[in-house]
CSV table of C-alpha atoms and ligand atoms in Angstrom, one decimal:
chain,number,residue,atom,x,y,z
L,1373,UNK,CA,0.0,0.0,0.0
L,1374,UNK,CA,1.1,3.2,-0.8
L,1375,UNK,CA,2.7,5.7,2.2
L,1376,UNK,CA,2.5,2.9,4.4
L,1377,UNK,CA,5.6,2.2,6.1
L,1378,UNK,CA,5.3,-1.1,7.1
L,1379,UNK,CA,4.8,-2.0,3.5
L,1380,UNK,CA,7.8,-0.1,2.5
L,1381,UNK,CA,10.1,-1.7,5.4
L,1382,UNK,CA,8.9,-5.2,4.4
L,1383,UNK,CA,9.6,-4.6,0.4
L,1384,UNK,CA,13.2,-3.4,1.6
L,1385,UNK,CA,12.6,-0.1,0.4
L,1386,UNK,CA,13.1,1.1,4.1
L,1387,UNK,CA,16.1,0.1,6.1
L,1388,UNK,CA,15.2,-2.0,9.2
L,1389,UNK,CA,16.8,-4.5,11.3
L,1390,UNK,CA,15.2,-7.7,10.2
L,1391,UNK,CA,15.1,-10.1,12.7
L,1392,UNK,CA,13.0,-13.1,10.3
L,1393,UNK,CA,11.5,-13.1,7.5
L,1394,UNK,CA,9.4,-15.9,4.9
L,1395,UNK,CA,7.1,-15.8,2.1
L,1396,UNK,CA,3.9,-14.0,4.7
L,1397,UNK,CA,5.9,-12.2,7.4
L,1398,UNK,CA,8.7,-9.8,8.2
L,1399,UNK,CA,9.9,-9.4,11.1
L,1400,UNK,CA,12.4,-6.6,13.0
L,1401,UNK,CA,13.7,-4.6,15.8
L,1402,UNK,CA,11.3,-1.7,16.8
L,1403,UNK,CA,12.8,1.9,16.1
L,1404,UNK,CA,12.0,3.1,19.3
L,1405,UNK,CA,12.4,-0.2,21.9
L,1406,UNK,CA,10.5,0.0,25.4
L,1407,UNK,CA,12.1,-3.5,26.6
L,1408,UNK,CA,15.8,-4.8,26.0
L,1409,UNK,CA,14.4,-6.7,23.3
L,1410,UNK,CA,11.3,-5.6,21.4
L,1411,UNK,CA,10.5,-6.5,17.8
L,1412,UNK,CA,7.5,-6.2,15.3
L,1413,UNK,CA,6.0,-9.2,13.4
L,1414,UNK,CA,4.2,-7.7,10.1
L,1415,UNK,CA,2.6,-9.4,7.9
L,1416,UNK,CA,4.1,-8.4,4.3
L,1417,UNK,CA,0.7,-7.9,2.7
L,1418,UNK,CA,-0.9,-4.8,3.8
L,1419,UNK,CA,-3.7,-5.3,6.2
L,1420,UNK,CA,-4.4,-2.4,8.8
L,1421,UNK,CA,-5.1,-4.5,12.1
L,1422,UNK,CA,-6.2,-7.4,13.7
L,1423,UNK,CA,-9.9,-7.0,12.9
L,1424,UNK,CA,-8.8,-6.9,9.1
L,1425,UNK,CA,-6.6,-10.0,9.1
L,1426,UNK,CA,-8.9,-12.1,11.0
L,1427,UNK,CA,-11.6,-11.3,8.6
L,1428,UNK,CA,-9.5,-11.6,5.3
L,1429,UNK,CA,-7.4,-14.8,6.1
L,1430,UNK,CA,-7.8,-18.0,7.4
L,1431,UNK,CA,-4.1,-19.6,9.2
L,1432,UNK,CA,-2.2,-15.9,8.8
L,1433,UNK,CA,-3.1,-15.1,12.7
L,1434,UNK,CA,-1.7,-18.1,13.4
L,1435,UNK,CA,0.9,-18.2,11.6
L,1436,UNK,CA,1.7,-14.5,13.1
L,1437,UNK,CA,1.6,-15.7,16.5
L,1438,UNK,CA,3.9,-19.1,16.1
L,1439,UNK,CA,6.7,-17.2,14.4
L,1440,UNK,CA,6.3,-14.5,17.0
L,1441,UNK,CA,6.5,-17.6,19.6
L,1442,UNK,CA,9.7,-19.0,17.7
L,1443,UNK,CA,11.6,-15.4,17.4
L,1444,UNK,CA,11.1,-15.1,21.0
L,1445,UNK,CA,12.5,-18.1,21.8
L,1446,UNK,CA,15.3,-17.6,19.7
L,1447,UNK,CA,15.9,-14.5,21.7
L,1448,UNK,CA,16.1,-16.3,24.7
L,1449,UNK,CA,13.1,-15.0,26.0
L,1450,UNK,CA,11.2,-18.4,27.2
L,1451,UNK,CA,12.7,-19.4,30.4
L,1452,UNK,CA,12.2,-15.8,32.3
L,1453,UNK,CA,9.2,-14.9,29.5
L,1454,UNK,CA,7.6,-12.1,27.1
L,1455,UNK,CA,4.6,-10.5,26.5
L,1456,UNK,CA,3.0,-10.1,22.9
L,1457,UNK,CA,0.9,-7.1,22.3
L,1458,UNK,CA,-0.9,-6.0,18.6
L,1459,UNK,CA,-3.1,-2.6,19.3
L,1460,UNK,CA,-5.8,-1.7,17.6
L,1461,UNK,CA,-7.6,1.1,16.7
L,1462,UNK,CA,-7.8,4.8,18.5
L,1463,UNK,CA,-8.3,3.5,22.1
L,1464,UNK,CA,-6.0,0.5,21.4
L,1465,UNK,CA,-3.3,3.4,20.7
L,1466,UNK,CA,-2.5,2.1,17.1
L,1467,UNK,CA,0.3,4.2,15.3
L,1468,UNK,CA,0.9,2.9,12.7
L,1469,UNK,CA,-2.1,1.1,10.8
L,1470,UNK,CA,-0.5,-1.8,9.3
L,1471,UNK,CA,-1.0,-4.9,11.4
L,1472,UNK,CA,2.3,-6.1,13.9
L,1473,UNK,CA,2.4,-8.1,16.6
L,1474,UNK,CA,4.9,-6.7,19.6
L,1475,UNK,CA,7.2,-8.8,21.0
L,1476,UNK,CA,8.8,-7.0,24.3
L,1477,UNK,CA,11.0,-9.1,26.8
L,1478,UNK,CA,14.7,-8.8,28.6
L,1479,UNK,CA,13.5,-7.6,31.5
L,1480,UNK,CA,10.0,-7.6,34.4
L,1481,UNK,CA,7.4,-5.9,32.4
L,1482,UNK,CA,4.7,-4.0,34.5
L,1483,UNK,CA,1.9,-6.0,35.9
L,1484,UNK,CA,-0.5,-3.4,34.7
L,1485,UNK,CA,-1.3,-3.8,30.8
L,1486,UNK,CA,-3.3,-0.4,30.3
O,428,LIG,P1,1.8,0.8,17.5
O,428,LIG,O1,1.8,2.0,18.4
O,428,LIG,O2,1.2,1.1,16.2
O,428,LIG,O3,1.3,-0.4,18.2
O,428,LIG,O4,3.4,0.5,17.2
O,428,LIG,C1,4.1,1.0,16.2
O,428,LIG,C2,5.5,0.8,16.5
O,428,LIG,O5,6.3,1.0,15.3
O,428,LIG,C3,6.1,1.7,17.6
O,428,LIG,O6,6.6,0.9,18.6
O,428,LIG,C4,7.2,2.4,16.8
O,428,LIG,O7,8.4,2.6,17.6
O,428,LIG,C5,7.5,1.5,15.6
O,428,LIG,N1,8.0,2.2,14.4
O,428,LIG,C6,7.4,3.3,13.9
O,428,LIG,N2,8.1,3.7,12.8
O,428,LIG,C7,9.1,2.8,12.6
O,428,LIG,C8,10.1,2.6,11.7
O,428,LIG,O8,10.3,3.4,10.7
O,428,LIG,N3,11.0,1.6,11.8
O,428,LIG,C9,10.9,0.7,12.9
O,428,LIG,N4,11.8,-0.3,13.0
O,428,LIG,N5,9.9,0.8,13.8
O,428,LIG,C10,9.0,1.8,13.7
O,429,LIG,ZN1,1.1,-1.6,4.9
């Protein structure tokens, strides 16, 4: 999609750090981290949230979530653990309206999620 910068940092057309990447998803480091590790898992089509994805496609959620899963546990994340985190919408606090999953961890996140 055009202007969309997730769109433009999965086609390479934006530097990023990638972290993982197949034929669905791109994955890498957050510009601005709020944990020691904290990465975004996009999927490379253009879809704006949650809502959108689970109504256009059938095993992409899925799919999301398990390489998020694997990533994390590549980053050494499962013994102490991690929190996943995709907002949506204005009271979700969504910035940037292309669906990613957050994966934060490397230190004790707050109890409090909101
Ligand atoms: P949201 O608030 O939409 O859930 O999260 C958007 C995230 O994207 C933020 O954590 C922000 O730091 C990150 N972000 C925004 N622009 C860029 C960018 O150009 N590159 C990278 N790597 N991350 C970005
Ligand atoms: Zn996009």
């Amino acid at each position: 999609m055009a202007d969309c910068i997730f769109c433009k940092i999965a086609a390479g057309e934006i530097p990023s750090s990638k972290v993982y990447e197949d034929e669905r998803v791109y994955a890498f480091k957050d510009i601005n981290p709020q944990a020691p590790v904290h990465i975004l898992v996009t999927p490379k089509e253009h879809m704006a949230n949650v809502l959108e994805c689970a109504e256009r496609e059938d095993d992409l959620l899925g799919h999301l979530m398990k390489v998020a899963s694997r990533i994390a546990k590549e980053q050494g994340l499962a013994e102490n653990g991690f929190r996943l985190v995709t907002n949506c919408g204005k009271h979700g606090a969504q910035s940037v309206n292309h669906l990613h999953i957050h994966i934060l961890g490397g230190r004790q996140l707050g109890e409090q999620m909101a």
